[in-house]
Amino acid sequence: MTVVDARAHRADIVVVTGLSGAGKSTAIKVFEDLGYYCVDNLPPVLLPKFVDVVSEARGEGARVALGMDIRGKEFLPDLSRVLDELRGGRSAVHVLFLDAADEALVRRFSETRRKHPLAARGGALGAIRRERGILSPLREMADAVIDTSLLNVHQLRDSLVRRFSREGAGGLKVSIISFGYRYGIPVEADMVVDVRFLANPNFVPALKRFTGLDRGVCDYVLGTRVTKGFLRRLSDLLLFLLPLYRKEGKAYFTLGVGCTGGRHRSVAVAEALGDILGKGKEAAVVVHRDLSRSSLPAKGMR
């Protein structure tokens, strides 16, 4: 995805789509807060005219978010052509697809007592699977896919703000996400490093209840010769790669740093990497996805 300074764009357009129950309504509210002019389920053929109107009112670099879901399925075949037309007209176009596991979606529909738009005799699960098939072309054309299965509304908001806030627009946005493998790899990660080879503070009684943000754990993880060598080699690789990604026009780079539970080793290493990259003039946002989770295994996980 090529991103140019938003001021050079006729418009900055985000198509927000995904499975019912995956968080599209929350996402649209976030885009409204970020200053986007939002419209839901506008037929794609009307989007160029809508962009004309918003651009005339707001000037160059107007920001537009278009919500699309299964309710507008008859218009989906037009979308790819219209987006290509808008790109040819000097607009920056991004497609965001919100996904979630079937069991998470079924649970959400049950908790909210909402009916799935495609629900019939087959119930919610069958409807979700049909919807997944219908929307698969949209997922294929997406620039960003966010799996919201394990995210609450606040975490989804934070993820969207990191990606789409105007601050720092026009450059490569670098994120480092610490995580626990028992909770799954972050779907947005472009690269993942496994730090489970490092000494584990979880087995040190005096350190177990603390996290990688605490001095004792940080010193324990980062103070070894192995960790120092690992950080030196990994940071050298990143400082080599990031300028090349930027030159290629890549808009986002997310590095996942994983340990078993996402509370000790991955947190300390992610913080250290953020500091090193900052000193190398590659500012990175550091997020600790699983820091607040219990140290007990996730339900249904081994």
Coordinates of C-alpha atoms in Angstrom, one line a residue:
M1 CA 0.0 0.0 0.0
T2 CA 1.5 3.3 -1.0
V3 CA 0.9 6.2 1.3
V4 CA 1.8 9.8 0.4
D5 CA 1.4 12.9 2.6
A6 CA -2.3 13.3 3.1
R7 CA -2.1 17.0 2.1
A8 CA -1.2 15.8 -1.4
H9 CA -4.3 13.6 -1.7
R10 CA -7.5 14.7 -3.1
A11 CA -9.1 12.5 -0.3
D12 CA -8.0 9.9 2.2
I13 CA -10.6 7.1 2.0
V14 CA -10.9 4.1 4.3
V15 CA -13.4 1.3 3.5
V16 CA -14.4 -0.3 6.8
T17 CA -15.9 -3.8 6.3
G18 CA -15.9 -7.2 7.9
L19 CA -18.1 -9.8 9.5
S20 CA -21.2 -8.8 11.4
G21 CA -20.4 -8.6 15.1
A22 CA -16.6 -8.1 14.5
G23 CA -16.7 -4.4 15.5
K24 CA -17.6 -2.3 12.5
S25 CA -19.9 0.0 14.4
T26 CA -17.2 0.6 17.0
A27 CA -14.6 1.2 14.2
I28 CA -16.9 3.8 12.5
K29 CA -17.2 5.7 15.8
V30 CA -13.4 5.7 16.1
F31 CA -13.1 7.1 12.6
E32 CA -15.6 9.8 13.4
D33 CA -13.5 10.8 16.4
L34 CA -10.4 10.9 14.2
G35 CA -12.1 13.5 11.9
Y36 CA -13.3 11.3 9.1
Y37 CA -16.6 12.0 7.4
C38 CA -18.4 8.7 7.8
V39 CA -21.2 7.1 5.8
D40 CA -22.6 3.6 6.2
N41 CA -23.5 1.3 3.3
L42 CA -23.4 3.9 0.5
P43 CA -23.5 2.1 -2.8
P44 CA -19.9 2.1 -4.2
V45 CA -21.0 3.7 -7.5
L46 CA -22.0 6.8 -5.5
L47 CA -18.7 7.0 -3.7
P48 CA -16.8 9.1 -6.3
K49 CA -19.6 11.7 -6.2
F50 CA -19.6 11.6 -2.4
V51 CA -15.9 12.2 -2.3
D52 CA -16.3 15.2 -4.7
V53 CA -18.8 16.8 -2.4
V54 CA -16.7 16.2 0.8
S55 CA -13.5 17.4 -0.9
E56 CA -15.2 20.6 -2.1
A57 CA -16.4 21.2 1.4
R58 CA -13.3 20.3 3.3
G59 CA -10.5 20.8 0.8
E60 CA -7.5 18.7 -0.2
G61 CA -6.9 15.7 2.0
A62 CA -10.5 15.3 3.1
R63 CA -10.9 12.1 5.1
V64 CA -13.8 9.7 4.3
A65 CA -14.7 6.4 5.9
L66 CA -17.2 4.2 4.1
G67 CA -18.8 1.4 6.1
M68 CA -19.7 -1.7 4.1
D69 CA -21.2 -5.0 5.3
I70 CA -23.3 -7.9 4.2
R71 CA -26.4 -5.7 3.9
G72 CA -24.9 -4.1 0.8
K73 CA -23.9 -7.4 -0.8
E74 CA -25.5 -6.6 -4.1
F75 CA -23.1 -3.7 -4.5
L76 CA -19.9 -5.6 -3.7
P77 CA -19.0 -6.5 -7.4
D78 CA -18.7 -2.7 -8.1
L79 CA -16.3 -1.9 -5.2
S80 CA -13.0 -3.0 -6.7
R81 CA -13.6 -1.0 -9.9
V82 CA -14.7 2.1 -8.0
L83 CA -11.7 2.0 -5.7
D84 CA -9.3 1.8 -8.7
E85 CA -11.1 4.8 -10.1
L86 CA -10.6 6.7 -6.9
R87 CA -6.9 5.8 -6.7
G88 CA -6.5 7.0 -10.3
G89 CA -8.0 10.3 -9.3
R90 CA -5.3 10.9 -6.7
S91 CA -7.1 9.7 -3.6
A92 CA -5.4 7.4 -1.1
V93 CA -7.6 4.3 -0.6
H94 CA -7.3 1.8 2.2
V95 CA -9.5 -1.3 2.9
L96 CA -9.9 -2.4 6.6
F97 CA -11.4 -5.8 7.2
L98 CA -12.6 -6.7 10.7
D99 CA -12.6 -10.5 11.4
A100 CA -13.2 -12.7 14.3
A101 CA -13.4 -16.5 15.1
D102 CA -16.8 -18.1 14.6
E103 CA -17.1 -19.0 18.3
A104 CA -16.4 -15.4 19.3
L105 CA -19.1 -14.1 16.9
V106 CA -21.7 -16.7 18.0
R107 CA -21.0 -15.6 21.6
R108 CA -21.4 -11.9 20.8
F109 CA -24.8 -12.5 19.0
S110 CA -25.9 -14.6 22.0
E111 CA -24.9 -12.0 24.6
T112 CA -26.5 -9.0 22.7
R113 CA -29.5 -11.1 21.6
R114 CA -29.1 -9.6 18.1
K115 CA -30.1 -11.6 15.0
H116 CA -27.5 -12.1 12.4
P117 CA -28.5 -10.4 9.1
L118 CA -28.4 -13.8 7.3
A119 CA -29.8 -15.8 10.1
A120 CA -32.5 -18.3 9.1
R121 CA -33.2 -21.8 10.2
G122 CA -29.5 -22.6 10.3
G123 CA -28.9 -20.3 13.2
A124 CA -26.1 -17.9 13.8
L125 CA -23.2 -20.2 13.1
G126 CA -24.5 -21.1 9.6
A127 CA -25.2 -17.5 8.9
I128 CA -21.7 -16.5 9.9
R129 CA -20.1 -19.1 7.6
R130 CA -22.3 -18.0 4.7
E131 CA -21.3 -14.4 5.3
R132 CA -17.6 -15.3 5.5
G133 CA -17.9 -16.8 2.1
I134 CA -19.7 -13.8 0.6
L135 CA -17.2 -11.3 2.0
S136 CA -14.1 -13.3 1.1
P137 CA -13.3 -11.1 -1.9
L138 CA -13.3 -8.0 0.3
R139 CA -11.0 -9.7 2.7
E140 CA -8.6 -10.5 -0.1
M141 CA -8.4 -6.9 -1.2
A142 CA -7.9 -5.6 2.3
D143 CA -4.8 -3.6 3.2
A144 CA -5.3 -4.4 6.9
V145 CA -7.1 -7.3 8.6
I146 CA -7.7 -7.0 12.4
D147 CA -8.9 -10.1 14.3
T148 CA -11.1 -8.8 17.1
S149 CA -11.7 -12.2 18.7
L150 CA -9.7 -11.3 21.8
L151 CA -10.1 -7.6 21.7
N152 CA -12.5 -5.4 23.7
V153 CA -13.8 -2.1 22.4
H154 CA -11.0 -0.2 24.0
Q155 CA -8.3 -2.4 22.5
L156 CA -9.9 -2.2 19.1
R157 CA -10.0 1.6 19.4
D158 CA -6.3 1.8 20.4
S159 CA -5.4 -0.4 17.4
L160 CA -7.3 1.8 15.0
V161 CA -5.9 5.1 16.4
R162 CA -2.4 3.8 16.1
R163 CA -2.9 3.0 12.4
F164 CA -5.1 5.8 11.2
S165 CA -4.4 8.9 13.4
R166 CA -3.2 11.8 11.3
E167 CA -0.2 12.3 13.6
G168 CA 2.8 11.0 11.7
A169 CA 0.8 10.5 8.6
G170 CA 2.8 10.1 5.4
G171 CA 5.5 7.9 7.0
L172 CA 6.0 4.3 8.0
K173 CA 4.2 3.7 11.3
V174 CA 6.1 1.2 13.4
S175 CA 4.4 -0.8 16.1
I176 CA 5.9 -3.4 18.5
I177 CA 3.4 -5.7 20.2
S178 CA 4.3 -8.0 23.0
F179 CA 2.1 -11.0 23.3
G180 CA 1.7 -14.5 24.8
Y181 CA 1.7 -17.5 22.5
R182 CA -1.0 -19.1 24.7
Y183 CA -3.4 -16.4 23.5
G184 CA -2.4 -16.5 19.8
I185 CA -0.1 -14.6 17.5
P186 CA -1.3 -11.0 16.7
V187 CA -3.0 -11.2 13.3
E188 CA -1.7 -7.7 12.3
A189 CA 2.0 -8.7 12.9
D190 CA 4.2 -8.4 9.8
M191 CA 7.1 -10.2 11.6
V192 CA 7.1 -12.3 14.7
V193 CA 10.1 -13.1 17.0
D194 CA 9.9 -15.8 19.6
V195 CA 11.7 -15.0 22.8
R196 CA 10.8 -18.1 24.8
F197 CA 14.5 -19.2 24.6
L198 CA 15.3 -16.5 27.2
A199 CA 15.4 -17.2 30.9
N200 CA 11.9 -17.1 32.3
P201 CA 11.2 -14.9 35.3
N202 CA 8.0 -16.8 35.8
F203 CA 10.0 -19.6 37.5
V204 CA 11.7 -17.1 39.9
P205 CA 9.4 -16.8 43.0
A206 CA 10.6 -13.3 43.7
L207 CA 9.8 -12.1 40.2
K208 CA 6.8 -14.1 39.1
R209 CA 4.1 -11.7 40.3
F210 CA 5.8 -8.7 38.5
T211 CA 5.9 -7.9 34.8
G212 CA 8.5 -6.9 32.2
L213 CA 7.8 -3.2 33.1
D214 CA 9.2 -3.7 36.5
R215 CA 12.9 -3.1 37.2
G216 CA 13.7 -6.6 38.6
V217 CA 12.2 -8.5 35.8
C218 CA 13.7 -6.1 33.2
D219 CA 17.2 -6.6 34.7
Y220 CA 16.7 -10.4 34.9
V221 CA 15.7 -10.6 31.2
L222 CA 17.9 -8.0 29.6
G223 CA 21.0 -8.5 31.7
T224 CA 22.3 -11.7 30.1
R225 CA 24.9 -12.1 27.4
V226 CA 22.3 -14.0 25.3
T227 CA 19.7 -11.3 25.5
K228 CA 22.2 -8.5 24.7
G229 CA 23.4 -10.4 21.7
F230 CA 19.9 -11.1 20.5
L231 CA 18.8 -7.4 20.9
R232 CA 21.9 -6.2 19.0
R233 CA 21.3 -8.5 16.1
L234 CA 17.6 -7.9 15.9
S235 CA 17.8 -4.1 16.2
D236 CA 20.5 -4.1 13.4
L237 CA 18.1 -6.1 11.2
L238 CA 15.2 -3.7 11.9
L239 CA 17.2 -0.6 11.4
F240 CA 18.3 -2.0 8.0
L241 CA 14.8 -3.1 7.0
L242 CA 12.7 -0.1 8.0
P243 CA 14.2 2.5 5.7
L244 CA 13.7 0.0 2.8
Y245 CA 10.1 -0.6 3.8
R246 CA 9.6 3.2 3.9
K247 CA 11.2 3.6 0.5
E248 CA 8.9 0.9 -0.9
G249 CA 5.9 2.9 0.3
K250 CA 4.8 0.5 3.1
A251 CA 2.5 2.3 5.5
Y252 CA 2.6 0.1 8.6
F253 CA 5.1 -2.4 10.1
T254 CA 4.1 -4.4 13.1
L255 CA 6.6 -6.6 15.0
G256 CA 5.2 -9.2 17.3
V257 CA 7.4 -10.2 20.2
G258 CA 6.1 -13.4 21.9
C259 CA 6.8 -15.4 25.1
T260 CA 4.5 -17.9 26.8
G261 CA 2.2 -15.6 28.7
G262 CA 3.0 -12.2 27.4
R263 CA 3.8 -10.7 30.8
H264 CA 7.6 -11.0 31.4
R265 CA 10.1 -11.7 28.6
S266 CA 8.2 -10.3 25.6
V267 CA 7.3 -7.1 27.5
A268 CA 10.9 -6.4 28.6
V269 CA 12.2 -7.1 25.1
A270 CA 9.6 -5.0 23.4
E271 CA 10.3 -2.1 25.6
A272 CA 14.1 -2.4 25.0
L273 CA 13.5 -2.6 21.2
G274 CA 11.4 0.5 21.3
D275 CA 14.1 2.4 23.0
I276 CA 16.8 1.2 20.6
L277 CA 14.8 2.0 17.6
G278 CA 14.0 5.5 19.0
K279 CA 17.7 6.1 19.4
G280 CA 18.1 5.0 15.8
K281 CA 15.5 7.6 14.7
E282 CA 12.9 4.9 14.0
A283 CA 10.1 5.8 16.5
A284 CA 7.9 2.9 17.4
V285 CA 4.7 2.6 19.4
V286 CA 5.0 -0.2 22.0
V287 CA 1.8 -2.1 23.0
H288 CA 1.6 -4.9 25.5
R289 CA -1.4 -7.0 24.4
D290 CA -1.6 -9.5 27.1
L291 CA 0.0 -7.7 30.0
S292 CA -3.2 -7.5 32.1
R293 CA -4.2 -11.2 31.5
S294 CA -4.1 -13.8 34.2
S295 CA -1.0 -16.0 34.3
L296 CA -3.3 -19.0 34.1
P297 CA -3.8 -20.7 30.6
A298 CA -6.5 -19.2 28.4
K299 CA -9.7 -21.1 28.4
G300 CA -9.6 -23.8 25.7
M301 CA -5.9 -23.3 25.1
R302 CA -3.1 -25.7 25.9

